[in-house]
Tab-separated table of C-alpha atoms and ligand atoms in Angstrom:
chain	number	residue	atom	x	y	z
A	1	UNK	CA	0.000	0.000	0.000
A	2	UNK	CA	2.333	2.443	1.170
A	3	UNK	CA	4.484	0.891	-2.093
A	4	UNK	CA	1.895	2.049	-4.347
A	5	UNK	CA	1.415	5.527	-2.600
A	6	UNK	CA	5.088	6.134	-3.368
A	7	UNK	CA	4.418	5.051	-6.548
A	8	UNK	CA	1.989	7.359	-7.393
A	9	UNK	CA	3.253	10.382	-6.077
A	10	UNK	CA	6.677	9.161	-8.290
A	11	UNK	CA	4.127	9.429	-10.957
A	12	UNK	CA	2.959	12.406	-10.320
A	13	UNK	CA	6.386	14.096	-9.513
A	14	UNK	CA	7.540	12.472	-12.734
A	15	UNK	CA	4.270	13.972	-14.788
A	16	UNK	CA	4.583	17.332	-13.277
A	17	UNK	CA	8.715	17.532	-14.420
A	18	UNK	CA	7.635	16.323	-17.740
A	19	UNK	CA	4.705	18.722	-18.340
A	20	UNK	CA	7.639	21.376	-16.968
A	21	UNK	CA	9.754	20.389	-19.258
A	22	UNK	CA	7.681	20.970	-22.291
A	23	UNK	CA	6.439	23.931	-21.478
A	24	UNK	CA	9.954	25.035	-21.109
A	25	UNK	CA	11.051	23.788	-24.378
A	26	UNK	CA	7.926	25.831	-26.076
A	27	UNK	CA	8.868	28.504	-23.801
A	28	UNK	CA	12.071	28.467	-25.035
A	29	UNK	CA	11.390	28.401	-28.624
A	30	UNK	CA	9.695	31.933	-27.823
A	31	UNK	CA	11.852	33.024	-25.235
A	32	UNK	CA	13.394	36.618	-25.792
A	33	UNK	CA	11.517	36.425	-29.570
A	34	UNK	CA	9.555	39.197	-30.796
A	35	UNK	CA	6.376	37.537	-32.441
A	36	UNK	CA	5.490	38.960	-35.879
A	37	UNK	CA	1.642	37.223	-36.341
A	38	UNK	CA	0.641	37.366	-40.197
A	39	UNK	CA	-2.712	38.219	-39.089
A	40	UNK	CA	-1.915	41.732	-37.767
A	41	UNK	CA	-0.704	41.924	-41.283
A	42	UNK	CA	-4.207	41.507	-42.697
A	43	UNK	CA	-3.164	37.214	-43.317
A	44	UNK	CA	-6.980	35.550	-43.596
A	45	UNK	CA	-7.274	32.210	-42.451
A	46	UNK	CA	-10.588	31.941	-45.247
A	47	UNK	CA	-8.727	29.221	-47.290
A	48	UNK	CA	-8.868	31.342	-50.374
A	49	UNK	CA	-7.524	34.962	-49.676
A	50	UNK	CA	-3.996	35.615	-51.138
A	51	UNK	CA	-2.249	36.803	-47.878
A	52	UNK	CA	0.984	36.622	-49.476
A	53	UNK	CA	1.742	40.389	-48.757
A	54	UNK	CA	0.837	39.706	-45.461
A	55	UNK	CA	2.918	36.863	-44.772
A	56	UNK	CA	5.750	39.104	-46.311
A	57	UNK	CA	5.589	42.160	-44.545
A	58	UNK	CA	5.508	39.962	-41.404
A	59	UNK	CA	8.666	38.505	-42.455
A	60	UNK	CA	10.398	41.935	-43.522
A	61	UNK	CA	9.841	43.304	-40.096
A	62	UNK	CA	11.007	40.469	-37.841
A	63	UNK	CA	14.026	41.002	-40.324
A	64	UNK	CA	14.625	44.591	-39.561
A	65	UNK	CA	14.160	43.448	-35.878
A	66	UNK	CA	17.795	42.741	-33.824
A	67	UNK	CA	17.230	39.892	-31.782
A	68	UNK	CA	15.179	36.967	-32.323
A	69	UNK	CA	12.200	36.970	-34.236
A	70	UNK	CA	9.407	35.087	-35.132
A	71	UNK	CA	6.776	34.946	-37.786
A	72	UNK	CA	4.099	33.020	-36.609
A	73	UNK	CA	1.268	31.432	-38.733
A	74	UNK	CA	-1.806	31.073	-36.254
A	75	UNK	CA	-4.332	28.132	-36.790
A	76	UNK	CA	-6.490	28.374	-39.623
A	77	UNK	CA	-6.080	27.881	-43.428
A	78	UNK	CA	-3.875	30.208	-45.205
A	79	UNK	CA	-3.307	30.707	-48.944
A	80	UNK	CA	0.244	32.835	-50.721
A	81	UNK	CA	1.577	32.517	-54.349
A	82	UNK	CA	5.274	32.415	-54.654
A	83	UNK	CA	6.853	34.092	-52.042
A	84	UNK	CA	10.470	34.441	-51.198
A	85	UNK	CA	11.614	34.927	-48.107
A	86	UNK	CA	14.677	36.742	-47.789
A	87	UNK	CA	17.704	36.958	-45.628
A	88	UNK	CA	20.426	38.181	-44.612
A	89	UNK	CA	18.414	39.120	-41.441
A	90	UNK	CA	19.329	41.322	-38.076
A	91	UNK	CA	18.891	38.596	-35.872
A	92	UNK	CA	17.567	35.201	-35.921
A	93	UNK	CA	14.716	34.201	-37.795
A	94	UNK	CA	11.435	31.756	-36.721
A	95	UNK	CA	8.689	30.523	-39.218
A	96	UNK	CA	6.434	29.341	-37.098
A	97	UNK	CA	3.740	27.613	-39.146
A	98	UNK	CA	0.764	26.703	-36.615
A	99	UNK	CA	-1.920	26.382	-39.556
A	100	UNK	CA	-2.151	25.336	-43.241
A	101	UNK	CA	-0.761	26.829	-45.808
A	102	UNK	CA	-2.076	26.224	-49.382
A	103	UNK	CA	-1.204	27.785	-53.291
A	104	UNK	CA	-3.528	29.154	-55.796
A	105	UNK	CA	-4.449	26.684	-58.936
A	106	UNK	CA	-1.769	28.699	-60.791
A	107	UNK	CA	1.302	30.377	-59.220
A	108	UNK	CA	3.282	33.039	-60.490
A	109	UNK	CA	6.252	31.639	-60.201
A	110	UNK	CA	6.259	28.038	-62.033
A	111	UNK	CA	9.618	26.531	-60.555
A	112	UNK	CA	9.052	27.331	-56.423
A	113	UNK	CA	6.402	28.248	-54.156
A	114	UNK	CA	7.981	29.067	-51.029
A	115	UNK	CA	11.509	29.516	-50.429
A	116	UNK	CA	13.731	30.890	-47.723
A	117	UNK	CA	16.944	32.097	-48.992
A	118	UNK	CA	20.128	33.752	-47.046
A	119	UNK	CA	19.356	33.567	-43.809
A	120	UNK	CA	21.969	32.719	-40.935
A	121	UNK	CA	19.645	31.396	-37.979
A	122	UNK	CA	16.735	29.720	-39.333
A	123	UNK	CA	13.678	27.836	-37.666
A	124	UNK	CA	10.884	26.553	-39.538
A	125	UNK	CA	8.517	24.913	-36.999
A	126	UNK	CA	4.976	25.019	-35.794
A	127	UNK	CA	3.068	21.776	-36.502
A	128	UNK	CA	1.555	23.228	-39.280
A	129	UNK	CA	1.085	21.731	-43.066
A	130	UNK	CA	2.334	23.203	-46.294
A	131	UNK	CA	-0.469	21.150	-48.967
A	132	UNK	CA	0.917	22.098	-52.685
A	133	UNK	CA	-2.136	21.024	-54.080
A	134	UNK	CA	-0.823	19.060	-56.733
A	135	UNK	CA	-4.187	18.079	-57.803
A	136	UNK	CA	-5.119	21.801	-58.603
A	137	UNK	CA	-1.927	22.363	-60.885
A	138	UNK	CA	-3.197	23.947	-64.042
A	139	UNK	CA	0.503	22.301	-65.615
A	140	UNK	CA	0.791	18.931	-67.228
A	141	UNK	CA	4.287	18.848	-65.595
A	142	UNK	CA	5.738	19.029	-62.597
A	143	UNK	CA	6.292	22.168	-61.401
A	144	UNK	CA	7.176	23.968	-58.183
A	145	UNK	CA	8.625	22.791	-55.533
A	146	UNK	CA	6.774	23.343	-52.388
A	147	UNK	CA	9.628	24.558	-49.855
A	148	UNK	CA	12.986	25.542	-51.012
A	149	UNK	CA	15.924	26.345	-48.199
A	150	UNK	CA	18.858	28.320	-50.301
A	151	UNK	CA	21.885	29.374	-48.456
A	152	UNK	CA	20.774	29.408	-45.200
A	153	UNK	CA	23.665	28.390	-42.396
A	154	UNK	CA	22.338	27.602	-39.301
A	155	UNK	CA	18.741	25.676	-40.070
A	156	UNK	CA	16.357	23.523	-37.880
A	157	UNK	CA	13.679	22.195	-39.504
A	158	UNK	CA	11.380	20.954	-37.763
A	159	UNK	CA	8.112	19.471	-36.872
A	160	UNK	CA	6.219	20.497	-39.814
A	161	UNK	CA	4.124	17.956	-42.533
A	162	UNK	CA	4.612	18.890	-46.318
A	163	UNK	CA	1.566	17.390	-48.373
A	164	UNK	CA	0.716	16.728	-52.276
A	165	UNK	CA	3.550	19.162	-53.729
A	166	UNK	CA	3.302	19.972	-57.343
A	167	UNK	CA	7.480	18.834	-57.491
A	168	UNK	CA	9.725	18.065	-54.364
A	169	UNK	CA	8.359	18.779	-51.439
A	170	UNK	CA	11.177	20.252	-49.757
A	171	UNK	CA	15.175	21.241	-51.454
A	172	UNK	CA	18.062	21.834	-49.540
A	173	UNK	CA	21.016	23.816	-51.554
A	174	UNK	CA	23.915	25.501	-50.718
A	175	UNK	CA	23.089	25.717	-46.972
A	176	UNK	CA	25.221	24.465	-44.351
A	177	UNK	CA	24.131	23.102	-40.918
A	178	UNK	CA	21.146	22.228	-41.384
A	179	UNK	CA	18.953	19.537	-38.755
A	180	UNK	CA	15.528	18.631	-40.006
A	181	UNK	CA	13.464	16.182	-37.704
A	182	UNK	CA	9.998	15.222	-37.014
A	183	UNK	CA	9.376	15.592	-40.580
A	184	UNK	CA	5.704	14.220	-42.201
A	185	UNK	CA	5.897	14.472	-46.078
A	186	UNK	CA	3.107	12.664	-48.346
A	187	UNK	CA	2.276	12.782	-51.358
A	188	UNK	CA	0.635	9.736	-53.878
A	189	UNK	CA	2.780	7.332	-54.812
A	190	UNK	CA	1.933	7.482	-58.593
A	191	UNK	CA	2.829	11.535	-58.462
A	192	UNK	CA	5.870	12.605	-60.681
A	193	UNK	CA	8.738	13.601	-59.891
A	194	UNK	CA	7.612	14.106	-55.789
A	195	UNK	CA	11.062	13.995	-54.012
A	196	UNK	CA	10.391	14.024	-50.276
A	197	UNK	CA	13.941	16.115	-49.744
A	198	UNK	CA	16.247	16.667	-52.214
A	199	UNK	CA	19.775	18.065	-50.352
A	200	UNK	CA	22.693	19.319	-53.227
A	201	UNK	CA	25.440	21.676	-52.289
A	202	UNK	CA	25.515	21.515	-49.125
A	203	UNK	CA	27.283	20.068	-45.874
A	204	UNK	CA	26.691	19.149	-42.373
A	205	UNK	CA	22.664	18.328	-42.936
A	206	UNK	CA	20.936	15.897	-40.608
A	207	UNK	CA	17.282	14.422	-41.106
A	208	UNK	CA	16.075	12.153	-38.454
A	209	UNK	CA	12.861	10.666	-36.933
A	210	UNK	CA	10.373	11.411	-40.095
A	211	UNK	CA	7.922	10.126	-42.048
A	212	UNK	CA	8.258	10.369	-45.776
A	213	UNK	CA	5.699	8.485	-48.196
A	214	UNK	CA	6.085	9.928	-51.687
A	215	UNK	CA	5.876	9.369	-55.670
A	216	UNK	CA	9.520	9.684	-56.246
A	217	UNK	CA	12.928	9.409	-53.674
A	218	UNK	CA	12.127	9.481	-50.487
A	219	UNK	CA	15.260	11.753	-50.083
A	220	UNK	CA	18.003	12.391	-52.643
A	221	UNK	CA	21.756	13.389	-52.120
A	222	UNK	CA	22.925	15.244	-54.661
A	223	UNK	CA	26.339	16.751	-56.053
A	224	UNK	CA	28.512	18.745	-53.781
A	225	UNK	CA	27.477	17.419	-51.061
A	226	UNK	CA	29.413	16.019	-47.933
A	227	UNK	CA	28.532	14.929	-43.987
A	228	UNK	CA	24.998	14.329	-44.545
A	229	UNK	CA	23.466	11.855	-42.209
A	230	UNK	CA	19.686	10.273	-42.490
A	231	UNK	CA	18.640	8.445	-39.806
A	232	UNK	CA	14.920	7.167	-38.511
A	233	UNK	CA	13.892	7.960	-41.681
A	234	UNK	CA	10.530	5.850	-42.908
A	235	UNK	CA	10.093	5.731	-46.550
A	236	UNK	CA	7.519	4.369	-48.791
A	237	UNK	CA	5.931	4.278	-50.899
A	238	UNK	CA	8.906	6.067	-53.333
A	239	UNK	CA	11.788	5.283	-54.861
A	240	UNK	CA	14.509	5.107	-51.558
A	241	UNK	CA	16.966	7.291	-50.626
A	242	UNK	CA	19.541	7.903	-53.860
A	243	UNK	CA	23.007	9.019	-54.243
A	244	UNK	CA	21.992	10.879	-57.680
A	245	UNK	CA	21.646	10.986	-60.136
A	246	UNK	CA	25.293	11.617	-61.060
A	247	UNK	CA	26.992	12.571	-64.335
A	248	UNK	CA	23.926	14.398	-66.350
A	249	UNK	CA	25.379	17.511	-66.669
A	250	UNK	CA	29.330	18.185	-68.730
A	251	UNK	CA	31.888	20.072	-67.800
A	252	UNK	CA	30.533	19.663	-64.097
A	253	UNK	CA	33.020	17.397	-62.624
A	254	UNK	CA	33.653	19.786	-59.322
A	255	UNK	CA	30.105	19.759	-58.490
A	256	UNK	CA	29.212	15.778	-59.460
A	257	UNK	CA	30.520	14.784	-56.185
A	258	UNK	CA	29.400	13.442	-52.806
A	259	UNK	CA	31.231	12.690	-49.661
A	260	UNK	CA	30.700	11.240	-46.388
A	261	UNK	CA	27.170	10.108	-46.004
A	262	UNK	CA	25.774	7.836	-43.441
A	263	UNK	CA	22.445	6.250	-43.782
A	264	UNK	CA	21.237	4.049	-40.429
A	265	UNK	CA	18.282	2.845	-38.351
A	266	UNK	CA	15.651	3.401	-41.395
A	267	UNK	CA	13.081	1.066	-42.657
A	268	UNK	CA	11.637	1.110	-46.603
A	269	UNK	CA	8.450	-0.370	-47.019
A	270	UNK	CA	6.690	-0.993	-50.299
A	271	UNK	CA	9.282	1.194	-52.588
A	272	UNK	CA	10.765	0.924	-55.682
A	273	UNK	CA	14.563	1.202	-54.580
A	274	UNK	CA	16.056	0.915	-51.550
A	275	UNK	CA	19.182	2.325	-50.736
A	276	UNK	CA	20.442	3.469	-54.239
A	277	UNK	CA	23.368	5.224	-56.462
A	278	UNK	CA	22.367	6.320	-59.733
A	279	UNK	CA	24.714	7.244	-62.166
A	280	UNK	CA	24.409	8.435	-66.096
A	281	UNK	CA	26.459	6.617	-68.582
A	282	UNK	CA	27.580	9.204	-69.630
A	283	UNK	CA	31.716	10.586	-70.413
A	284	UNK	CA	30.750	13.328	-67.530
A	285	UNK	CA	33.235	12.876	-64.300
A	286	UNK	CA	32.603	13.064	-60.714
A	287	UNK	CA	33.376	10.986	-57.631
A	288	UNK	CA	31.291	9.303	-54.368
A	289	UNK	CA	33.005	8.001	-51.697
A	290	UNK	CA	32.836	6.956	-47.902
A	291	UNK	CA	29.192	6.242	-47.802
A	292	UNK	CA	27.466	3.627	-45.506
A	293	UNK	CA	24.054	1.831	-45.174
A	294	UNK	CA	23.603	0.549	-41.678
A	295	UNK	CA	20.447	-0.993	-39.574
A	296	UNK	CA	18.193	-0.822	-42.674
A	297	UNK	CA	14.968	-2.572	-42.799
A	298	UNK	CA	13.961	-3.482	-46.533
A	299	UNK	CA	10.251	-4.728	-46.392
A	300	UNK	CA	9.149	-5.678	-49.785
A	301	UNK	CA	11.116	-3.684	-51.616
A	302	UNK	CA	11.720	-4.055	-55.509
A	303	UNK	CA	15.548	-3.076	-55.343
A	304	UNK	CA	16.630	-3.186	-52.032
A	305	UNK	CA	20.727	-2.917	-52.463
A	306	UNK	CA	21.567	-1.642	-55.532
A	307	UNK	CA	23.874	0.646	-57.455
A	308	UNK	CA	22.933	1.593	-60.837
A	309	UNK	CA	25.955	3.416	-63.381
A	310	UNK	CA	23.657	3.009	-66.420
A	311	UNK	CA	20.709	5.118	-64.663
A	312	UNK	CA	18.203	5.727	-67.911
A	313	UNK	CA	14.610	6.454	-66.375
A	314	UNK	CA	14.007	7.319	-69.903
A	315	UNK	CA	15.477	5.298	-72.418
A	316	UNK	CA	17.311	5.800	-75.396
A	317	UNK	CA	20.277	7.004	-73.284
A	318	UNK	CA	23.791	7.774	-74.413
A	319	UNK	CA	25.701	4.697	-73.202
A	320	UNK	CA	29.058	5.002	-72.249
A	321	UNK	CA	31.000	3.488	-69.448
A	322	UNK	CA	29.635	6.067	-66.441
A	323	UNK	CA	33.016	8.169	-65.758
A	324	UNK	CA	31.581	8.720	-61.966
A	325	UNK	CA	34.578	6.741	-59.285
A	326	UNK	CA	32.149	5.146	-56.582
A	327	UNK	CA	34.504	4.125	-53.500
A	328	UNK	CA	33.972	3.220	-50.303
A	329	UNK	CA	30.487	2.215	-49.945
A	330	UNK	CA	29.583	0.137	-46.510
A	331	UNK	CA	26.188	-1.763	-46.066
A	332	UNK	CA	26.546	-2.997	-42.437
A	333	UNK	CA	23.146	-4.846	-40.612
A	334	UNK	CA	20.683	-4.654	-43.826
A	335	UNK	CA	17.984	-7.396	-43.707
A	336	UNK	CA	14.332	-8.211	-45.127
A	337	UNK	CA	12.248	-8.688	-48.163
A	338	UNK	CA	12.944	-8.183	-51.556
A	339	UNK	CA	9.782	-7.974	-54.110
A	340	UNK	CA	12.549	-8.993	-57.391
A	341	UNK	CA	14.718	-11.477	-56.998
A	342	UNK	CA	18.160	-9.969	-57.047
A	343	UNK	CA	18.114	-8.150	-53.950
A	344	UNK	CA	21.371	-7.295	-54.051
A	345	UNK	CA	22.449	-5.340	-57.945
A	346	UNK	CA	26.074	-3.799	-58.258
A	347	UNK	CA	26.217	-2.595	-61.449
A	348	UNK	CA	29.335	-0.932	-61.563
A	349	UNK	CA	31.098	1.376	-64.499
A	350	UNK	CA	33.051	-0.666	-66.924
A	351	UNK	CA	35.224	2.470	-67.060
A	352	UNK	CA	36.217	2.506	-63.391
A	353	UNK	CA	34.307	-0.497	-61.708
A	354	UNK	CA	33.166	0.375	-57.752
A	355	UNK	CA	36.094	0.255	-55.399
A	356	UNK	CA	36.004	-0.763	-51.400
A	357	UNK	CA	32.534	-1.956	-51.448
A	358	UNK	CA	31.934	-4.035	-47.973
A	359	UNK	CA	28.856	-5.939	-47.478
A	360	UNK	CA	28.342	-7.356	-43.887
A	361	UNK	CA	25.288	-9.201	-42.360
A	362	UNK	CA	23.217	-9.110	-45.672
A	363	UNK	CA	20.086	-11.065	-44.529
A	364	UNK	CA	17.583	-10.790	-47.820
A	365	UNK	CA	15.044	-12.841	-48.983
A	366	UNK	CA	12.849	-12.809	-51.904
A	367	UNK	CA	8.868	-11.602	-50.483
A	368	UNK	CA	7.540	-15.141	-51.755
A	369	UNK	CA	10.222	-16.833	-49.313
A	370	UNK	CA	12.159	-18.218	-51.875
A	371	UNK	CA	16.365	-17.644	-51.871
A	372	UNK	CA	17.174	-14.058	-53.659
A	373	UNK	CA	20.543	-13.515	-55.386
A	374	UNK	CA	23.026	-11.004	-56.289
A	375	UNK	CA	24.364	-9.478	-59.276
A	376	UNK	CA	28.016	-7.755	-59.617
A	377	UNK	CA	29.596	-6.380	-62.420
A	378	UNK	CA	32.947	-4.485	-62.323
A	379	UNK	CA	32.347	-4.326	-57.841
A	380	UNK	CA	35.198	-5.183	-55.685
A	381	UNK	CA	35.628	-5.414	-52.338
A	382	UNK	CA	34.710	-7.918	-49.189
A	383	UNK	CA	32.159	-9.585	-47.505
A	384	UNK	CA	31.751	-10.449	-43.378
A	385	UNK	CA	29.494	-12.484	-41.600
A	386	UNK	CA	26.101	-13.382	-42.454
A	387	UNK	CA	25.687	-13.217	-46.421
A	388	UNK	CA	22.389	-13.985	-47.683
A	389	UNK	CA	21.439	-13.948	-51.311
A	390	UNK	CA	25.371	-15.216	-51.378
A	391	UNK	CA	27.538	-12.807	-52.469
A	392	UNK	CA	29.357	-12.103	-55.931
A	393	UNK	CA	31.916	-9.342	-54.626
B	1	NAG	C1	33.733	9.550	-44.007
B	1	NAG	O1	32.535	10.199	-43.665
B	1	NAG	C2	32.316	10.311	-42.273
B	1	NAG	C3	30.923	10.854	-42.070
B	1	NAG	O2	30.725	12.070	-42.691
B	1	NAG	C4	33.396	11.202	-41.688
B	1	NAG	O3	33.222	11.329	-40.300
B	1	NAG	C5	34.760	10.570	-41.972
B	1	NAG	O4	35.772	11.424	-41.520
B	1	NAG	C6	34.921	10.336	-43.475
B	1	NAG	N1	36.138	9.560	-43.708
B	1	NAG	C7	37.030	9.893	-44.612
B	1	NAG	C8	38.189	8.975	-44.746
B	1	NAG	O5	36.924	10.893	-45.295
B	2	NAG	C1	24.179	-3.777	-65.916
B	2	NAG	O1	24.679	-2.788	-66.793
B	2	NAG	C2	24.812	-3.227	-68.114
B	2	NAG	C3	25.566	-2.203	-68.890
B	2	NAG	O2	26.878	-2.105	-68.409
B	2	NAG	C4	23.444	-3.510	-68.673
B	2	NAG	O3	23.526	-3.920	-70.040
B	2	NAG	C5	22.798	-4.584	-67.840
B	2	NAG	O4	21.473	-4.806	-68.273
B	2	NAG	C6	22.816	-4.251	-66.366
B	2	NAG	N1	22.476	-5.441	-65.635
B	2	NAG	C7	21.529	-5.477	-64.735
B	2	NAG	C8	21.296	-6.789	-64.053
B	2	NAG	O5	20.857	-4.498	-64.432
């Protein structure tokens, strides 16, 4: 009895230091901010009023103001064409996004809806949803992207949902330090051309603990970029998380390189590719090295391993041996269900072949329970422990 009394008032303690604590971490996230609220700027939650010079005088005062500011997006349903966000800023910048955003049918500006562009101190937060509206898009092709982050240093990212974009839901370039997490992005999986994130040019990015279900990669790592990590990441349906595509563009052999990813603790469920490089065969140079694939959990997955130098989604292709070096590529701990039966595909350039590839504990199997296999061509490097399909490194 008296046990249970203790018990309880543990609880209780326990509750009370936990309810605390949040408040003090949403307390913090305002602390010392000046609030900039759209509405004051004549924003109107109707769901069809274009408040986008609302939402940007907001954001042009809390970046005249020196200290920390915040735009804030209350509840309700919102609706801006294009707008761009711009930096540099006086002190450090919130967007916090508490209701839905949406786009007219047809935006002004056919490559990007909403972008955020060189700004040192960034939060994008809220709970809110950006919905692109795909399904209103007046063009028979993809078009913009729903949030674009452009040289911002300094980003979190964070606790937001991006829904039915009319192109990637979300691109990272040329930023640096930049930590997205609790991330929900959705969008069908028969949409074009729907990358969940796409991150190019830039270093030190993180994404962890989100949710991405989409028509096209989950998230894609693209050139110039270096000490990227992914990790509790779900994906599917889409296509995986890609290296690539490499080697489309000439002359760009500077800029057709990554470095330094890691990939661990995510699960793929239903989608095209797993994890994935994709490289043009094409005479266009570049290089990716010191990547690894750990603690990943393939569940019926069409490609679950595979690297691809002869990457055509639309074929005729020019086909030459890829000139993109692939080195150093570790899949450590990667285990489940593969819906084709080579579950493990290394493909490599005839030009260069793939160098240090290590596979260790491969445990695959083919969804209808029978043994899958591998393919190599032009791969080198070892094998440890467990090895299922059997290895042809
Ligand atoms: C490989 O990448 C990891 C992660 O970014 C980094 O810590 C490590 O230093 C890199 N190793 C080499 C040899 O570049
Ligand atoms: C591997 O690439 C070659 C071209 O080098 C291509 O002809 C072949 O179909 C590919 N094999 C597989 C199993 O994808």
């Amino acid at each position: 009895m008296e046990g249970k009394v203790v018990l309880r008032f543990g609880t209780i303690v326990s509750l009370l230091l936990l309810v605390a604590l949040v408040g003090a971490t949403i307390a913090n996230a305002y602390s010392n901010a000046k609030v900039f609220d759209v509405r004051r700027y004549g924003a109107k939650p109707d769901g069809k009023s274009d408040s986008s010079e609302a939402f940007l005088a907001a954001w042009n005062d809390a970046c005249k103001y020196e200290g920390k500011a915040r735009v804030v997006v209350p509840p309700g349903e919102f609706v801006t064409d294009a707008i761009m966000f711009l930096g540099p800023c006086k002190g450090s910048m919130g967007f916090i996004m508490k209701g839905r955003l949406s786009p007219p049918d047809r935006l002004s500006d056919s490559g990007k809806w909403i972008t955020f562009r060189y700004v040192n101190g960034l939060m994008v937060s809220g709970h809110g949803t950006f919905d692109g509206r795909s399904y209103a898009d007046p063009s028979p092709k993809p078009s913009a992207m729903s949030l674009r982050f452009e040289f911002i240093n300094d980003g979190v990212i964070s606790h937001i949902r991006s829904v039915n974009s009319r192109n990637a839901h979300m691109q990272i370039y040329g930023c640096n330090k930049i930590r997205m997490h609790n991330i929900l992005i959705k969008a069908p999986g028969n949409s074009k051309n729907t990358d969940g994130i796409k991150i190019g040019a830039s270093t030190d990015v993180h994404v962890t603990n989100s949710v991405i279900g989409t028509g096209d990669d989950c998230i894609a790592i693209l050139g110039k970029s270096s000490d990227i990590h992914v990790s509790q990441v779900f994906c599917g349906p889409g296509h995986g998380i890609s290296i690539g595509s490499m080697g489309y563009y000439p002359n760009n052999e500077k800029n057709d390189v990554v470095t330094g990813v890691t990939v661990t603790d995510c699960t793929f469920r239903g989608t095209t590719d797993g994890v994935r490089i994709k490289t043009w065969a094409t005479p266009n140079a570049g290089l990716v090295q010191n990547l690894t694939f750990s603690n990943i959990h393939l569940d019926s997955v069409d490609n679950p391993i595979i690297i691809d130098q002869e990457y055509c989604p639309k074929p005729p292709c020019n086909q030459v041996p890829s000139h993109i070096r692939i080195e150093d590529v570790t899949y450590d701990n990667v285990w489940g269900t593969s819906r084709s039966a080579v579950a493990v595909k290394l493909n490599c350039s005839k030009m260069y072949g793939c160098k240090g590839l290590v596979l260790k504990d491969i445990n695959m199997i083919q969804k209808n329970g029978l043994d899958a296999t591998s393919f190599c061509s032009n791969a080198v490097g070892a094998t440890h422990g467990v090895q299922k399909p059997s290895p042809c490194l």
